[in-house]
Amino acid sequence: MSATIETPRAPQPVRRQRRFNFEKWGWIYMRASGVVLVVLIFGHLFVNLFAGEGVKAIDFAFVGGKLSQPFWQIWDTLLLWLALIHGANGMRTIVNDYASNRLLRVIFKGALIASAVVLLVLGTLVIYTFDPCPAGSPANLLPSFCPAG
Amino acid sequence: MSTAVLDNSPSVPEVIPTFTATLIIRRFDPEVDDEPRWQDFDVEMRGTDRILDALHKIKWEQDGSLTFRRSCAHGVCGSDAMRINGRNRLACKTLIKDLDISKPIYVEAIKGLPLEKDLIVNMDPFFESFKAVQPFLIASSKPDKERLQSPVERARFDDTTKCILCAACTSSCPVFWTDGQYFGPAAIVNAHRFIFDSRDEGSEVRLDILNDQEGVWRCRTTFNCTEACPRGIQVTQAIAEVKAAVLRGKP
Ligand code: SF4
Ligand code: FES
């Protein structure tokens, strides 16, 4: 560190030592995830709403077909995690800005974390355990690759 | 041609057109009021008059108890920042004719700092965070001559040297309104002024201070500060440059 001359005023209180800086990484995360999310979201919208038959193509078979391909599993997992944490962190910021009551802050942030974790676990579970060919369903509703049931 | 008109004007006493402006001022006298209250005043104004002139007229001719700060009256000292029609402005730089005078003009103290009386707030928290960024040149050597600097090096931080510490930016910042710990834009502007000064050696210290939970990362790029600055400083940009410098670890 550079040398310092005597300061013209009373010395500044020494601030906390640099540890893991949550706010800094939060800020970086918001920028980085934002950029990736633009690609993921528009890709998602394009494939679901425009490509091929457009929005009419969306039904159980369409979703089932997508979720049975590793490419879309990873795409959707990324979308889920990045967007949900991005949103939750944004909400945390709003709580920090506008909830001045300590207890309320704790409650709001606790609820935020809890709901984010539940949604992340639930969503990830669905993406990887989704059964596109539930037994006993009419074949015309199922993806084409299902063994006729 | 225009000079002829100018030469003539002193000899021909003209009636300068006036208009009536209504000011609604947020008054608060801690010895009398429990709550601030709005009070309206009608004043005769001319096109060249500013809000500060209206306040003077009210204080001198209508209500001597009206309290506000001003010193230079010409946008240099930074003591008369106030909220005029909901925007932070210097009263001495705001021409009344530039506002919509068909409606009343609302004047109140800047927000986010403790209200003391009428248009006066306690500026201590503002200057505390200004002090906290060490706004002075830090250099280890004691040179015999002046410290040289190229015009390009000087231009790097030229914008932020213009700050007059009026607090218009800091008190327009929604984060500052609620978070008493946030440094606020003005402190970051003044840190920027030294962080990017090639003669200064303390930028690491300042970047460290601003890399705090309540430092630059609290900024939401709302741009209220840039809009409010009477000196036209690109405040939000300066904050973004400090953020980038914190990430790099050096200016
Ligand atoms: S940056 Fe502009 S608005 Fe902020 S204190 Fe300085 S002069 Fe005032
Ligand atoms: S009175 Fe000095 S800046 Fe307005």
XYZ file of C-alpha atoms and ligand atoms in Angstrom:
412
model
C 0.000 0.000 0.000
C 1.120 3.515 -0.636
C 2.449 5.749 2.071
C 0.155 8.299 3.585
C 0.849 11.757 4.892
C -0.758 13.007 8.060
C -4.360 13.696 7.176
C -5.579 17.248 7.683
C -8.466 16.026 9.764
C -9.063 13.558 12.540
C -8.278 10.036 11.379
C -11.103 8.108 9.787
C -12.477 5.192 11.735
C -10.925 2.021 10.350
C -13.532 0.211 8.371
C -14.041 -3.513 8.436
C -11.272 -5.574 6.913
C -11.917 -6.802 3.407
C -13.544 -10.201 3.533
C -15.814 -11.857 1.022
C -17.728 -8.901 -0.279
C -21.298 -10.049 -0.760
C -22.542 -6.795 -2.263
C -19.768 -6.724 -4.829
C -20.381 -10.293 -5.965
C -24.099 -9.672 -5.922
C -23.570 -6.729 -8.245
C -21.362 -8.756 -10.568
C -23.846 -11.632 -10.516
C -26.691 -9.335 -11.548
C -24.727 -8.101 -14.580
C -23.387 -11.480 -15.649
C -26.643 -13.366 -15.178
C -28.519 -10.544 -16.872
C -26.484 -10.934 -20.046
C -26.879 -14.721 -20.108
C -30.589 -14.448 -19.317
C -31.217 -12.252 -22.336
C -29.961 -15.070 -24.558
C -31.727 -17.810 -22.605
C -35.071 -16.045 -22.394
C -35.220 -14.966 -26.019
C -34.085 -18.405 -27.121
C -36.819 -19.912 -24.976
C -39.471 -17.564 -26.325
C -38.369 -18.077 -29.913
C -38.435 -21.863 -29.749
C -41.726 -22.008 -27.881
C -43.690 -19.289 -29.640
C -42.238 -18.720 -33.114
C -40.288 -21.645 -34.443
C -42.149 -24.347 -36.329
C -45.885 -24.187 -35.812
C -45.563 -21.306 -33.409
C -47.556 -20.982 -30.237
C -50.116 -23.620 -31.316
C -47.470 -26.308 -30.929
C -47.389 -26.012 -27.165
C -49.059 -28.940 -25.473
C -48.037 -31.746 -23.178
C -46.238 -33.546 -25.961
C -44.254 -30.447 -26.893
C -43.112 -29.829 -23.329
C -42.483 -33.500 -22.708
C -40.441 -33.731 -25.857
C -38.343 -30.743 -24.898
C -37.705 -31.903 -21.366
C -36.514 -35.280 -22.532
C -33.582 -33.779 -24.437
C -30.426 -33.071 -22.410
C -29.911 -29.794 -24.317
C -33.218 -28.361 -23.167
C -32.796 -29.818 -19.690
C -29.595 -27.863 -19.255
C -31.102 -24.782 -20.917
C -34.106 -24.824 -18.607
C -31.998 -25.533 -15.528
C -29.805 -22.547 -16.297
C -32.854 -20.424 -16.971
C -34.439 -21.498 -13.715
C -31.418 -20.936 -11.487
C -30.134 -17.740 -13.044
C -33.546 -16.091 -13.286
C -34.758 -17.109 -9.863
C -31.606 -15.996 -8.059
C -31.507 -12.828 -10.153
C -35.078 -12.061 -9.181
C -34.615 -12.965 -5.536
C -31.528 -10.779 -5.288
C -33.441 -7.924 -6.882
C -36.210 -8.370 -4.325
C -33.591 -8.408 -1.570
C -32.367 -5.073 -2.849
C -35.860 -3.641 -2.731
C -36.303 -4.937 0.822
C -33.007 -3.315 1.773
C -34.117 -0.058 0.231
C -37.625 0.196 1.547
C -38.111 -1.964 4.651
C -36.622 0.083 7.448
C -38.009 -2.029 10.255
C -35.400 -4.597 11.341
C -37.843 -7.354 12.124
C -39.702 -6.864 8.855
C -36.436 -7.036 6.967
C -35.542 -10.337 8.556
C -39.002 -11.745 7.849
C -39.014 -10.559 4.230
C -35.544 -11.828 3.497
C -36.241 -15.140 5.231
C -39.379 -15.579 3.150
C -37.438 -14.694 0.015
C -34.701 -17.225 0.647
C -37.173 -19.928 1.638
C -39.325 -19.455 -1.447
C -36.304 -19.277 -3.727
C -34.856 -22.499 -2.332
C -38.179 -24.337 -2.529
C -38.761 -23.227 -6.121
C -35.218 -24.090 -7.161
C -35.385 -27.583 -5.693
C -38.875 -28.210 -7.028
C -38.064 -26.884 -10.482
C -34.836 -28.834 -10.779
C -36.584 -31.971 -9.622
C -39.264 -31.560 -12.279
C -36.746 -30.936 -15.048
C -34.771 -34.111 -14.326
C -37.464 -36.510 -13.177
C -40.150 -35.527 -15.656
C -41.760 -38.540 -17.270
C -42.799 -37.617 -20.811
C -44.666 -40.899 -21.288
C -46.905 -41.454 -18.250
C -48.381 -44.912 -18.413
C -51.968 -45.270 -19.506
C -52.334 -41.945 -21.284
C -53.943 -41.624 -24.714
C -51.220 -41.862 -27.330
C -52.357 -38.775 -29.268
C -51.430 -36.551 -26.331
C -47.941 -37.999 -25.872
C -44.672 -37.182 -27.621
C -44.131 -39.249 -30.761
C -41.215 -41.190 -29.282
C -43.276 -42.787 -26.543
C -43.986 -46.477 -26.880
C -47.675 -46.503 -27.778
C -49.512 -46.864 -24.530
C -27.966 46.907 -34.855
C -28.361 45.059 -31.634
C -25.775 47.306 -29.993
C -27.857 50.333 -30.872
C -30.774 48.852 -29.020
C -28.530 48.120 -26.086
C -27.175 51.670 -26.058
C -30.638 53.109 -26.050
C -32.130 51.049 -23.327
C -30.712 52.860 -20.281
C -32.116 56.202 -21.407
C -35.615 54.915 -22.053
C -37.110 53.815 -18.760
C -39.228 50.874 -19.690
C -41.896 49.190 -17.686
C -40.604 45.732 -17.121
C -43.461 43.289 -17.346
C -44.196 41.446 -14.163
C -46.346 38.473 -13.330
C -47.667 36.940 -10.174
C -46.218 33.645 -9.149
C -47.600 31.495 -6.385
C -45.109 29.652 -4.255
C -46.212 26.926 -1.897
C -43.472 26.459 0.632
C -43.125 23.624 3.077
C -42.688 25.339 6.413
C -41.487 23.806 9.622
C -40.662 25.588 12.827
C -39.503 23.030 15.395
C -40.568 25.305 18.242
C -44.151 25.595 17.061
C -45.013 22.858 14.584
C -45.305 19.134 15.182
C -45.465 18.501 11.470
C -44.293 20.456 8.463
C -47.088 22.413 6.796
C -47.537 23.973 3.375
C -48.016 27.708 3.134
C -48.629 29.714 -0.017
C -47.306 33.115 -0.971
C -48.089 35.315 -3.996
C -45.177 37.347 -5.288
C -44.737 39.835 -8.122
C -41.883 38.577 -10.246
C -40.055 39.556 -13.402
C -38.874 37.278 -16.154
C -35.301 37.545 -14.977
C -36.099 36.539 -11.415
C -35.116 33.255 -9.870
C -36.667 31.206 -7.100
C -34.096 32.693 -4.766
C -35.396 36.205 -5.569
C -38.907 35.055 -4.784
C -37.737 33.651 -1.454
C -35.981 36.946 -0.711
C -39.100 38.909 -1.545
C -41.171 36.737 0.735
C -38.655 36.978 3.557
C -38.111 40.716 3.213
C -41.641 41.836 2.456
C -44.105 39.234 3.667
C -42.817 36.846 6.293
C -39.475 37.446 7.957
C -39.541 34.074 9.637
C -39.018 32.170 6.399
C -35.698 30.396 6.788
C -33.358 29.198 4.083
C -29.658 29.089 3.324
C -27.932 31.046 0.634
C -24.609 32.713 0.316
C -23.229 33.537 -3.104
C -26.587 33.727 -4.922
C -24.791 32.757 -8.128
C -24.464 28.995 -8.159
C -21.000 28.842 -6.661
C -21.324 28.070 -2.969
C -23.856 25.271 -3.089
C -25.839 26.333 -0.052
C -29.323 26.686 -1.508
C -30.166 23.305 -2.931
C -33.867 22.636 -2.483
C -36.698 20.642 -3.990
C -38.499 22.827 -6.499
C -41.584 21.234 -8.038
C -40.254 17.887 -6.896
C -36.797 18.274 -8.426
C -33.601 19.139 -6.642
C -32.370 22.476 -7.899
C -30.336 25.454 -6.730
C -32.804 28.235 -5.985
C -30.305 30.743 -7.351
C -30.051 28.983 -10.718
C -33.745 28.318 -11.310
C -35.521 30.996 -13.332
C -39.173 31.278 -12.452
C -40.158 31.778 -16.088
C -38.702 28.376 -16.893
C -41.242 26.791 -14.578
C -44.939 26.516 -15.298
C -46.208 29.678 -13.593
C -49.835 28.963 -14.373
C -49.602 26.502 -11.519
C -48.226 27.073 -8.035
C -44.563 26.321 -7.516
C -43.815 23.893 -4.730
C -40.649 24.549 -2.749
C -39.416 22.307 0.042
C -36.220 21.241 1.731
C -34.094 18.491 0.206
C -35.024 15.004 1.339
C -33.097 12.363 3.237
C -31.390 14.705 5.697
C -32.855 15.758 9.063
C -35.130 18.774 8.635
C -34.153 21.623 10.938
C -36.305 24.557 9.936
C -38.272 25.480 6.803
C -35.839 24.890 3.945
C -32.829 24.092 6.099
C -31.626 20.565 6.746
C -28.822 19.261 8.904
C -25.966 18.614 6.485
C -23.771 16.724 8.967
C -24.481 13.209 7.638
C -23.742 14.479 4.134
C -20.364 15.911 5.115
C -19.572 12.856 7.237
C -19.672 10.617 4.204
C -17.754 13.244 2.217
C -15.033 13.153 4.858
C -15.052 9.376 4.916
C -13.677 9.082 1.368
C -10.594 11.176 2.276
C -11.187 14.007 -0.195
C -7.680 15.436 -0.244
C -4.497 14.748 -2.177
C -2.523 11.895 -0.649
C 1.106 11.858 -1.778
C 4.220 10.512 -0.138
C 6.832 12.728 -1.766
C 7.438 16.373 -0.921
C 8.380 17.857 -4.290
C 10.394 21.071 -4.680
C 8.290 22.174 -7.619
C 4.658 21.735 -8.476
C 3.484 18.213 -9.277
C 3.311 18.018 -13.042
C 0.377 16.579 -14.868
C -0.396 16.342 -18.568
C -3.602 17.841 -19.956
C -4.834 14.327 -20.721
C -4.247 13.223 -17.135
C -6.057 16.312 -15.927
C -8.984 15.742 -18.261
C -9.510 12.282 -16.782
C -11.135 13.686 -13.651
C -12.092 17.156 -14.860
C -15.821 16.560 -14.601
C -15.783 15.690 -10.918
C -13.655 18.689 -9.929
C -16.688 20.881 -10.562
C -18.633 19.695 -7.519
C -19.792 22.441 -5.145
C -21.077 20.057 -2.458
C -24.625 21.279 -2.672
C -26.070 17.828 -1.826
C -28.633 18.049 -4.617
C -27.480 14.693 -5.965
C -27.211 12.839 -2.678
C -30.594 14.058 -1.480
C -32.244 13.022 -4.758
C -31.030 9.450 -4.393
C -33.767 6.992 -3.343
C -31.185 4.700 -1.770
C -29.875 7.551 0.364
C -33.410 8.478 1.448
C -33.846 5.201 3.267
C -30.350 3.950 3.960
C -28.570 6.177 6.430
C -25.287 4.344 5.850
C -24.950 4.771 2.092
C -22.182 7.183 1.120
C -24.331 8.864 -1.490
C -23.366 10.187 -4.917
C -21.578 13.357 -3.805
C -19.051 11.457 -1.698
C -18.363 9.093 -4.583
C -17.996 12.011 -6.992
C -15.384 13.526 -4.707
C -13.633 10.200 -4.300
C -13.597 9.928 -8.101
C -11.917 13.310 -8.290
C -8.898 11.940 -6.396
C -8.990 8.291 -7.430
C -8.362 9.285 -11.046
C -5.874 12.050 -10.246
C -2.451 10.924 -11.481
C -0.719 12.812 -8.633
C -2.638 11.017 -5.943
C -1.374 7.877 -4.220
C -4.321 7.090 -1.986
C -6.725 5.654 -4.508
C -6.367 2.123 -3.155
C -7.436 3.336 0.259
C -10.447 5.091 -1.230
C -11.404 2.164 -3.445
C -11.247 -0.021 -0.379
C -13.512 2.316 1.532
C -16.010 2.423 -1.318
C -15.927 -1.353 -1.812
C -18.068 -1.513 1.293
C -21.510 -2.913 1.721
C -22.721 0.684 1.879
C -20.324 1.896 -0.796
C -20.649 2.011 -4.563
C -22.575 -1.257 -4.768
C -25.655 0.326 -3.238
C -25.990 2.491 -6.334
C -28.898 1.387 -8.521
C -28.093 3.634 -11.486
C -31.316 5.534 -11.024
C -29.738 8.629 -12.639
C -31.585 10.973 -10.262
C -28.203 12.393 -9.235
C -27.110 13.215 -12.768
C -30.450 14.877 -13.393
C -30.178 16.914 -10.200
C -26.597 18.163 -10.408
C -26.575 21.934 -10.973
C -23.010 21.684 -12.260
C -23.920 19.214 -14.961
C -21.585 16.567 -13.577
C -22.195 13.102 -15.021
C -22.625 11.730 -11.528
C -23.910 8.278 -12.407
C -21.104 7.823 -14.885
C -18.550 8.812 -12.261
C -20.031 6.223 -9.900
C -19.874 3.590 -12.641
C -16.224 4.434 -13.251
C -15.492 4.010 -9.567
C -17.299 0.647 -9.622
C -15.131 -0.457 -12.523
C -12.033 0.756 -10.675
C -13.030 -1.205 -7.579
C -13.365 -4.334 -9.709
C -9.945 -3.739 -11.264
C -8.461 -2.872 -7.884
C -6.823 0.203 -9.369
C -7.908 3.395 -11.173
S -22.072 16.307 -7.672
Fe -23.355 18.033 -8.339
S -25.296 17.750 -7.217
Fe -23.749 16.495 -6.190
S -22.979 17.791 -4.526
Fe -21.611 18.051 -6.300
S -22.405 19.839 -7.394
Fe -24.024 19.166 -5.983
S -26.570 30.671 -3.111
Fe -24.594 29.905 -3.578
S -25.114 28.280 -4.921
Fe -27.018 29.224 -4.687
